[in-house]
PDB file of C-alpha atoms in Angstrom:
ATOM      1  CA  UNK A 361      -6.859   2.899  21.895  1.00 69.00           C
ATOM      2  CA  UNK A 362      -3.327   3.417  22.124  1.00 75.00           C
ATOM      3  CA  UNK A 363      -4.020   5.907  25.591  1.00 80.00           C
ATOM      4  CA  UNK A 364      -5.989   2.934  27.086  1.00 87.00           C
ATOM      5  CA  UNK A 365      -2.940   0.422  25.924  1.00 89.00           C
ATOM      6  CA  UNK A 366      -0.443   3.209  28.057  1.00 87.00           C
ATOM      7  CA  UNK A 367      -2.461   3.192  31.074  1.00 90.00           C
ATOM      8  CA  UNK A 368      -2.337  -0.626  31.196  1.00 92.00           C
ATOM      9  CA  UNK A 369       1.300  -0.289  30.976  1.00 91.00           C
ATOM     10  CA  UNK A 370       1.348   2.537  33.044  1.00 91.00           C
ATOM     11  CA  UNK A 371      -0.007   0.862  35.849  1.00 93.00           C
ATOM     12  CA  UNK A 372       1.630  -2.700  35.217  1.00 92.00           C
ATOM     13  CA  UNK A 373       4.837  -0.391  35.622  1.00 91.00           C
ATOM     14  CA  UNK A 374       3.517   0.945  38.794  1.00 93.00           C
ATOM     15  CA  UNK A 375       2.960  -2.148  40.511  1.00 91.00           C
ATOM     16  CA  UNK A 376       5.793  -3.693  39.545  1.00 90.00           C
ATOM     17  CA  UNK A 377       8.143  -0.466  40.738  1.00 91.00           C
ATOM     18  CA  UNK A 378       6.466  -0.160  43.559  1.00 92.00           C
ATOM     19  CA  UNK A 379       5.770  -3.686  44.654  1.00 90.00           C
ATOM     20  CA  UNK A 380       8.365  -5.734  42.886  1.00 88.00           C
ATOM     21  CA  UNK A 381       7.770  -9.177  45.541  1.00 88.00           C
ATOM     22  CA  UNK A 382       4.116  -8.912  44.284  1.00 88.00           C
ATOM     23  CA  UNK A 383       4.574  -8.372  40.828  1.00 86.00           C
ATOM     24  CA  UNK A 384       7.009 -11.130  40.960  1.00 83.00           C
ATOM     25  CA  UNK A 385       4.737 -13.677  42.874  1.00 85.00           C
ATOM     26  CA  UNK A 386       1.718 -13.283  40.547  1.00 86.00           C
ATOM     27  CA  UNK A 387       4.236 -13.340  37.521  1.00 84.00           C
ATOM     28  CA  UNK A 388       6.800 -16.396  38.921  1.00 83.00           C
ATOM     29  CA  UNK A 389       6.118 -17.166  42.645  1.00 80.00           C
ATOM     30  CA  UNK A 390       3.708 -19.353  42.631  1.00 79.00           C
ATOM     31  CA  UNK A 391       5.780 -21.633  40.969  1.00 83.00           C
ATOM     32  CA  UNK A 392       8.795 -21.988  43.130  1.00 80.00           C
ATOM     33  CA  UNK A 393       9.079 -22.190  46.687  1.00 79.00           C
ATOM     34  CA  UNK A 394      11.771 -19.622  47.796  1.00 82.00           C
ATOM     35  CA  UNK A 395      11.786 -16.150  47.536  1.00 80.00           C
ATOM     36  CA  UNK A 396      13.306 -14.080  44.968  1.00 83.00           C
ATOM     37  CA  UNK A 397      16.743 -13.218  44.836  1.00 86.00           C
ATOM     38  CA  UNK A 398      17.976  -9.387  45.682  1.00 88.00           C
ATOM     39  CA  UNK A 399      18.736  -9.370  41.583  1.00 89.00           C
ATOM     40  CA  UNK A 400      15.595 -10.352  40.192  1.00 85.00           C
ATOM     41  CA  UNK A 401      13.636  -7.753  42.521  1.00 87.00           C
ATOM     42  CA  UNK A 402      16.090  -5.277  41.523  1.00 90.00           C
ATOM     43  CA  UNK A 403      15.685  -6.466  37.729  1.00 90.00           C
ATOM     44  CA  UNK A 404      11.638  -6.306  38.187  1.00 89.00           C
ATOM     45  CA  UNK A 405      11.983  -3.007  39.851  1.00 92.00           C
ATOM     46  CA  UNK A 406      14.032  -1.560  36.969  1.00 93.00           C
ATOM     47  CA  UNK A 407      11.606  -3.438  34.478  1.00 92.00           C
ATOM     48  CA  UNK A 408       8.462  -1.625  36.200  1.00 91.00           C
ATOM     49  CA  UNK A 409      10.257   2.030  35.382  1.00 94.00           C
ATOM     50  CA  UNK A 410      10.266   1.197  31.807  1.00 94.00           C
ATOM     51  CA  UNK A 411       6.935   0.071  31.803  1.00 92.00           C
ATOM     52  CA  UNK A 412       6.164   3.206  33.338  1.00 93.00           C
ATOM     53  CA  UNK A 413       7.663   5.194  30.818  1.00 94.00           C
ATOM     54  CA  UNK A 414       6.714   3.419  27.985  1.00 92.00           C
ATOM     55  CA  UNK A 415       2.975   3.919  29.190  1.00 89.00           C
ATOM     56  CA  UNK A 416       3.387   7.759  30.053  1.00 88.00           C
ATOM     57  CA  UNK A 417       5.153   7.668  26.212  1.00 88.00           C
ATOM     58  CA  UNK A 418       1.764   5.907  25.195  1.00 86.00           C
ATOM     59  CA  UNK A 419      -0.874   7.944  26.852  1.00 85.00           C
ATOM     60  CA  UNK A 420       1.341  11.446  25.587  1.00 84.00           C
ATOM     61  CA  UNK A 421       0.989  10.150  21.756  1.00 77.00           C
ATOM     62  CA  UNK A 422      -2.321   9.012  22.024  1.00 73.00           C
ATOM     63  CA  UNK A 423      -3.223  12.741  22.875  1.00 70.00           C
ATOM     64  CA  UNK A 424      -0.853  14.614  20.145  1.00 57.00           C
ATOM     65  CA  UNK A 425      -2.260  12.178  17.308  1.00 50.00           C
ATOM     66  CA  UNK A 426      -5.393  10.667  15.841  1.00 50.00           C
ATOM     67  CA  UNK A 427      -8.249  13.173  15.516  1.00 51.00           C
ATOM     68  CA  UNK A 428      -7.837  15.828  17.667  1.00 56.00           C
ATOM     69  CA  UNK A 429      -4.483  16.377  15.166  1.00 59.00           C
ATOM     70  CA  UNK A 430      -6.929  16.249  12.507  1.00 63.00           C
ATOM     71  CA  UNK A 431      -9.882  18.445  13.276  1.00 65.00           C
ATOM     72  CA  UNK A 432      -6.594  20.881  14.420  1.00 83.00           C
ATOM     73  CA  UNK A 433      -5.821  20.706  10.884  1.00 82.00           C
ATOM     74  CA  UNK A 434      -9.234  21.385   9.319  1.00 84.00           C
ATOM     75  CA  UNK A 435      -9.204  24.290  11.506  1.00 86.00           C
ATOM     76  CA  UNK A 436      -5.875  25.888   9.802  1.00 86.00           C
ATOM     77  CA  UNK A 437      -6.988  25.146   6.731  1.00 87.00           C
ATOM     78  CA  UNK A 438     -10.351  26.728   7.371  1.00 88.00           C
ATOM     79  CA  UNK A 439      -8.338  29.700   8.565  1.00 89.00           C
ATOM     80  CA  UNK A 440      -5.987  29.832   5.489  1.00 88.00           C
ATOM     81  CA  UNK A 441      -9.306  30.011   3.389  1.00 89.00           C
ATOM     82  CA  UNK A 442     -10.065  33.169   5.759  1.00 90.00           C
ATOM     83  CA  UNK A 443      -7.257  34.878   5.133  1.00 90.00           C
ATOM     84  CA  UNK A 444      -7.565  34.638   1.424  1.00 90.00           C
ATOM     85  CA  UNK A 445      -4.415  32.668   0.933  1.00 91.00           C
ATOM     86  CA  UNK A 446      -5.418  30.629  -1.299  1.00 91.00           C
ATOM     87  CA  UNK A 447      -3.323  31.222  -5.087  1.00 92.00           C
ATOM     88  CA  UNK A 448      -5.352  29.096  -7.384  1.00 92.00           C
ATOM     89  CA  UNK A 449      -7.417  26.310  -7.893  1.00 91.00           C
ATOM     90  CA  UNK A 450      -7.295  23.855 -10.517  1.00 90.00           C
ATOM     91  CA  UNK A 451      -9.811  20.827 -11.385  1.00 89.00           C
ATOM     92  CA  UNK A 452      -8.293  18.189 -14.033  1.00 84.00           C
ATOM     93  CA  UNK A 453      -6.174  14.869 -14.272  1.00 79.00           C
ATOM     94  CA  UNK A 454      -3.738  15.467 -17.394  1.00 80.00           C
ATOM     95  CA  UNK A 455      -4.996  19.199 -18.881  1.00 84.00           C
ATOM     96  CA  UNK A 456      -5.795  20.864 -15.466  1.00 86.00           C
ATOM     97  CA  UNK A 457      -8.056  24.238 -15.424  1.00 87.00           C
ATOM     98  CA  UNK A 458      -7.298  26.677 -13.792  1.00 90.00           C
ATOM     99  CA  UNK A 459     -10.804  28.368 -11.797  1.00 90.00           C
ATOM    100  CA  UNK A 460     -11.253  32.140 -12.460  1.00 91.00           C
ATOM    101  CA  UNK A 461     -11.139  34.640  -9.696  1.00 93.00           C
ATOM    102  CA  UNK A 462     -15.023  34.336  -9.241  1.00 93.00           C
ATOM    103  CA  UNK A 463     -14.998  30.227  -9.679  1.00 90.00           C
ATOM    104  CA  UNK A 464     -12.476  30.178  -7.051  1.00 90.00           C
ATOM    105  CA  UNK A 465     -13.998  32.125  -4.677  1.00 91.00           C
ATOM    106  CA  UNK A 466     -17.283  30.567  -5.204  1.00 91.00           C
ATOM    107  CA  UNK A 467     -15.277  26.990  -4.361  1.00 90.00           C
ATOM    108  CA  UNK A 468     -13.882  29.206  -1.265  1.00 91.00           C
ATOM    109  CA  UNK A 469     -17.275  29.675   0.016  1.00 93.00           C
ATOM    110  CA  UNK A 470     -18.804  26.173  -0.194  1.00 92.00           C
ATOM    111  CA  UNK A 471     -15.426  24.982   1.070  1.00 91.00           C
ATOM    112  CA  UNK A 472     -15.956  27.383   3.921  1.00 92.00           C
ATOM    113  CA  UNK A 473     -19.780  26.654   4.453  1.00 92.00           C
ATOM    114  CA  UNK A 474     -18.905  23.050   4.818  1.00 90.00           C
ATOM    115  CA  UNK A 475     -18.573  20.208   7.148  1.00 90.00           C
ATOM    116  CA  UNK A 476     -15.108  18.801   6.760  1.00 88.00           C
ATOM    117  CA  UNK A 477     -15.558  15.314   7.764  1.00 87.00           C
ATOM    118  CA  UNK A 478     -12.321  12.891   8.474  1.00 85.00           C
ATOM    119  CA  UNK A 479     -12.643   9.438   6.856  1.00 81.00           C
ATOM    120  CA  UNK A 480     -10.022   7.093   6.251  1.00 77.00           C
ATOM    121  CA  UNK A 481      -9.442   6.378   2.665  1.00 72.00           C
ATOM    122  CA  UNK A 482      -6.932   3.006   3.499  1.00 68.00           C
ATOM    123  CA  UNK A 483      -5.470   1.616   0.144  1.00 62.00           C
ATOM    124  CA  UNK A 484      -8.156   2.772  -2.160  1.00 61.00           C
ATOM    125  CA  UNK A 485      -7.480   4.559  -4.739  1.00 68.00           C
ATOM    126  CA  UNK A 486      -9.193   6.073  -8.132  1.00 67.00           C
ATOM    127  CA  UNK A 487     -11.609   9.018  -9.083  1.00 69.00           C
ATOM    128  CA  UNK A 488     -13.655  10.470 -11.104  1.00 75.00           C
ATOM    129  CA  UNK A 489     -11.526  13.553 -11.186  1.00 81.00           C
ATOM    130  CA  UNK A 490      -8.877  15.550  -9.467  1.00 83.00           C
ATOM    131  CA  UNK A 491      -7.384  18.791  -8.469  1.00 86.00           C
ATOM    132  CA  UNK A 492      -5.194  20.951  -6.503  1.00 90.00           C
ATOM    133  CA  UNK A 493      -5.399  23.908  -4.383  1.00 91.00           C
ATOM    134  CA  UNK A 494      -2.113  26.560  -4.239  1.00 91.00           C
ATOM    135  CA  UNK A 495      -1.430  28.439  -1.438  1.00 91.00           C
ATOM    136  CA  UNK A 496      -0.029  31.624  -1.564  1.00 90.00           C
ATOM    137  CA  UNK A 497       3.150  30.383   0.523  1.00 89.00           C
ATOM    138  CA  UNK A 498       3.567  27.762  -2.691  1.00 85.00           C
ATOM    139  CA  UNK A 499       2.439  24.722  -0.334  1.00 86.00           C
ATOM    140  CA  UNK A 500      -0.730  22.836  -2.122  1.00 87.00           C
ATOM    141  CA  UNK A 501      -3.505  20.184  -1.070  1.00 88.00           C
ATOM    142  CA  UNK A 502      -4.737  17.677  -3.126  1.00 88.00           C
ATOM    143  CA  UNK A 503      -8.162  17.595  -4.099  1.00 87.00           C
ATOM    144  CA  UNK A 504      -9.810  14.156  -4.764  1.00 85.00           C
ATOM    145  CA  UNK A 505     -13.234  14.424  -7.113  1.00 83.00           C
ATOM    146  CA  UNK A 506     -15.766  11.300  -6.340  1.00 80.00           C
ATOM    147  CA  UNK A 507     -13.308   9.448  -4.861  1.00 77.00           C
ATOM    148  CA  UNK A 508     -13.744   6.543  -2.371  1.00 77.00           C
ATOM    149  CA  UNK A 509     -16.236   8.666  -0.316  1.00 77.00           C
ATOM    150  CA  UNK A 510     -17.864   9.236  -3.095  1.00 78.00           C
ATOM    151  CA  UNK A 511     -17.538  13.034  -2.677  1.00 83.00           C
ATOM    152  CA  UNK A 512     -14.924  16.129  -2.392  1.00 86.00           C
ATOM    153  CA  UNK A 513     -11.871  15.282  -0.580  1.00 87.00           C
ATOM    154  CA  UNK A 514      -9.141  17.366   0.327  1.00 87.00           C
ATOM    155  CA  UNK A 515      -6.156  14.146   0.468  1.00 83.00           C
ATOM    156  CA  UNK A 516      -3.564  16.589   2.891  1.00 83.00           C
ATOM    157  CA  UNK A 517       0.134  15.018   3.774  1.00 78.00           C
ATOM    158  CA  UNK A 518       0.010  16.421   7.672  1.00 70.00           C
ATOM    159  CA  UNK A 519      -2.798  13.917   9.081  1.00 73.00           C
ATOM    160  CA  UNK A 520      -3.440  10.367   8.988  1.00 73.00           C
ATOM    161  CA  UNK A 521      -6.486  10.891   7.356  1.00 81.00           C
ATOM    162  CA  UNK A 522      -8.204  12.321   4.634  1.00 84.00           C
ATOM    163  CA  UNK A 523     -11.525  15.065   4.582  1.00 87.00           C
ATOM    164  CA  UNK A 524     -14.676  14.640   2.791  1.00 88.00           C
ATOM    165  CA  UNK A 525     -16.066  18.360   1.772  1.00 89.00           C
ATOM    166  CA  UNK A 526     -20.081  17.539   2.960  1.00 90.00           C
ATOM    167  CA  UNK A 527     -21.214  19.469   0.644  1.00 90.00           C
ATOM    168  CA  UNK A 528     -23.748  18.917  -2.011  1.00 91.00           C
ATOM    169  CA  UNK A 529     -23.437  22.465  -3.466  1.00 92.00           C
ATOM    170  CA  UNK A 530     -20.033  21.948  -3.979  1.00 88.00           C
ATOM    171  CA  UNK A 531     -20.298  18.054  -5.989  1.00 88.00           C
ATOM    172  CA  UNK A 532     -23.068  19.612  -7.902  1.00 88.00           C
ATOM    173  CA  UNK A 533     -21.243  23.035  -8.772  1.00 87.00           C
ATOM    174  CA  UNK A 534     -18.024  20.798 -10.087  1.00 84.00           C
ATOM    175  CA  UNK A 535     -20.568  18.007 -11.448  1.00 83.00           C
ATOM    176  CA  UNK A 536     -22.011  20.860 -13.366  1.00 86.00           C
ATOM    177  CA  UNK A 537     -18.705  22.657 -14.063  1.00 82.00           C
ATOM    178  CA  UNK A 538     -16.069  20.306 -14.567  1.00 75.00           C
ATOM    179  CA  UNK A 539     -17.183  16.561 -15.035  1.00 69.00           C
ATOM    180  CA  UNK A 540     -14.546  14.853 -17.134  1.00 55.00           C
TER     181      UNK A 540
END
């Protein structure tokens, strides 16, 4: 939305750079019956640069946010599971347990096997259960169990939204495993 929003403004800037008589008739000249003055061209010209800017600003975020930042992410984290960086793994709220060697590489592989869909969470909150996982360079990811998806979710700080783990191996293995 907010690349359609900058090429609106984009080209709102463009014709009022460009053609700053026009842009000031459909805006103002129909009203009155001289023509503008040398300063408010010159102050609708200037006005159409910023708009152009502000739109190129527009269409540049729109492309360096939203999803394609997020499936980018799922990607390195999807690669960080490849590379066997992962430190630990541990399922529970106040009295965390830590998964053995196999458990966590059995988590690894359904992880890896798996769809990582984005959803957005918004302001809900609660679950059934929770963990984290520890990377070997110390950073960690939250892990949400049966949370407002109503599945695995990995919660990470670096997008704008959160990733449901579609994976019915996986909810049944920590169902099994550890249900509080």
């Amino acid at each position: 939305m907010t690349g359609i929003i900058g090429v609106l403004v984009l080209i709102i800037g463009l014709i009022m750079a460009i053609w700053p008589y026009f842009a000031w008739y459909v805006r103002l000249g129909w009203k009155f019956k001289d023509a503008p003055s040398d300063l408010a061209l010159s102050t609708g010209r200037i006005s159409g640069i910023v708009f152009v800017i502000v739109g190129f600003m527009l269409i540049v975020s729109s492309c360096s946010t939203g999803s394609g930042a997020d499936s980018k992410w799922a990607e390195q984290f999807k690669e960080k599971l490849d590379a066997g960086q992962v430190q630990e793994i541990s399922i529970g709220m106040s009295n965390p347990s830590i998964l053995s060697e196999e458990e966590k590489n059995t988590v690894i592989q359904m992880i890896q096997d798996a769809e990582l869909r984005p959803f957005d969470a918004g302001n809900v909150i609660g679950s059934n259960n929770a963990g984290k996982i520890t990377f070997t360079d110390e950073t960690s990811l939250e892990i949400v169990i049966f949370g407002p998806s109503g599945g695995i979710e990995l919660h990470p700080m670096a997008t704008e939204k959160e990733f449901e783990i579609m994976s019915e191996e996986l909810k049944t293995w920590i169902h099994t495993n550890y249900s509080d």
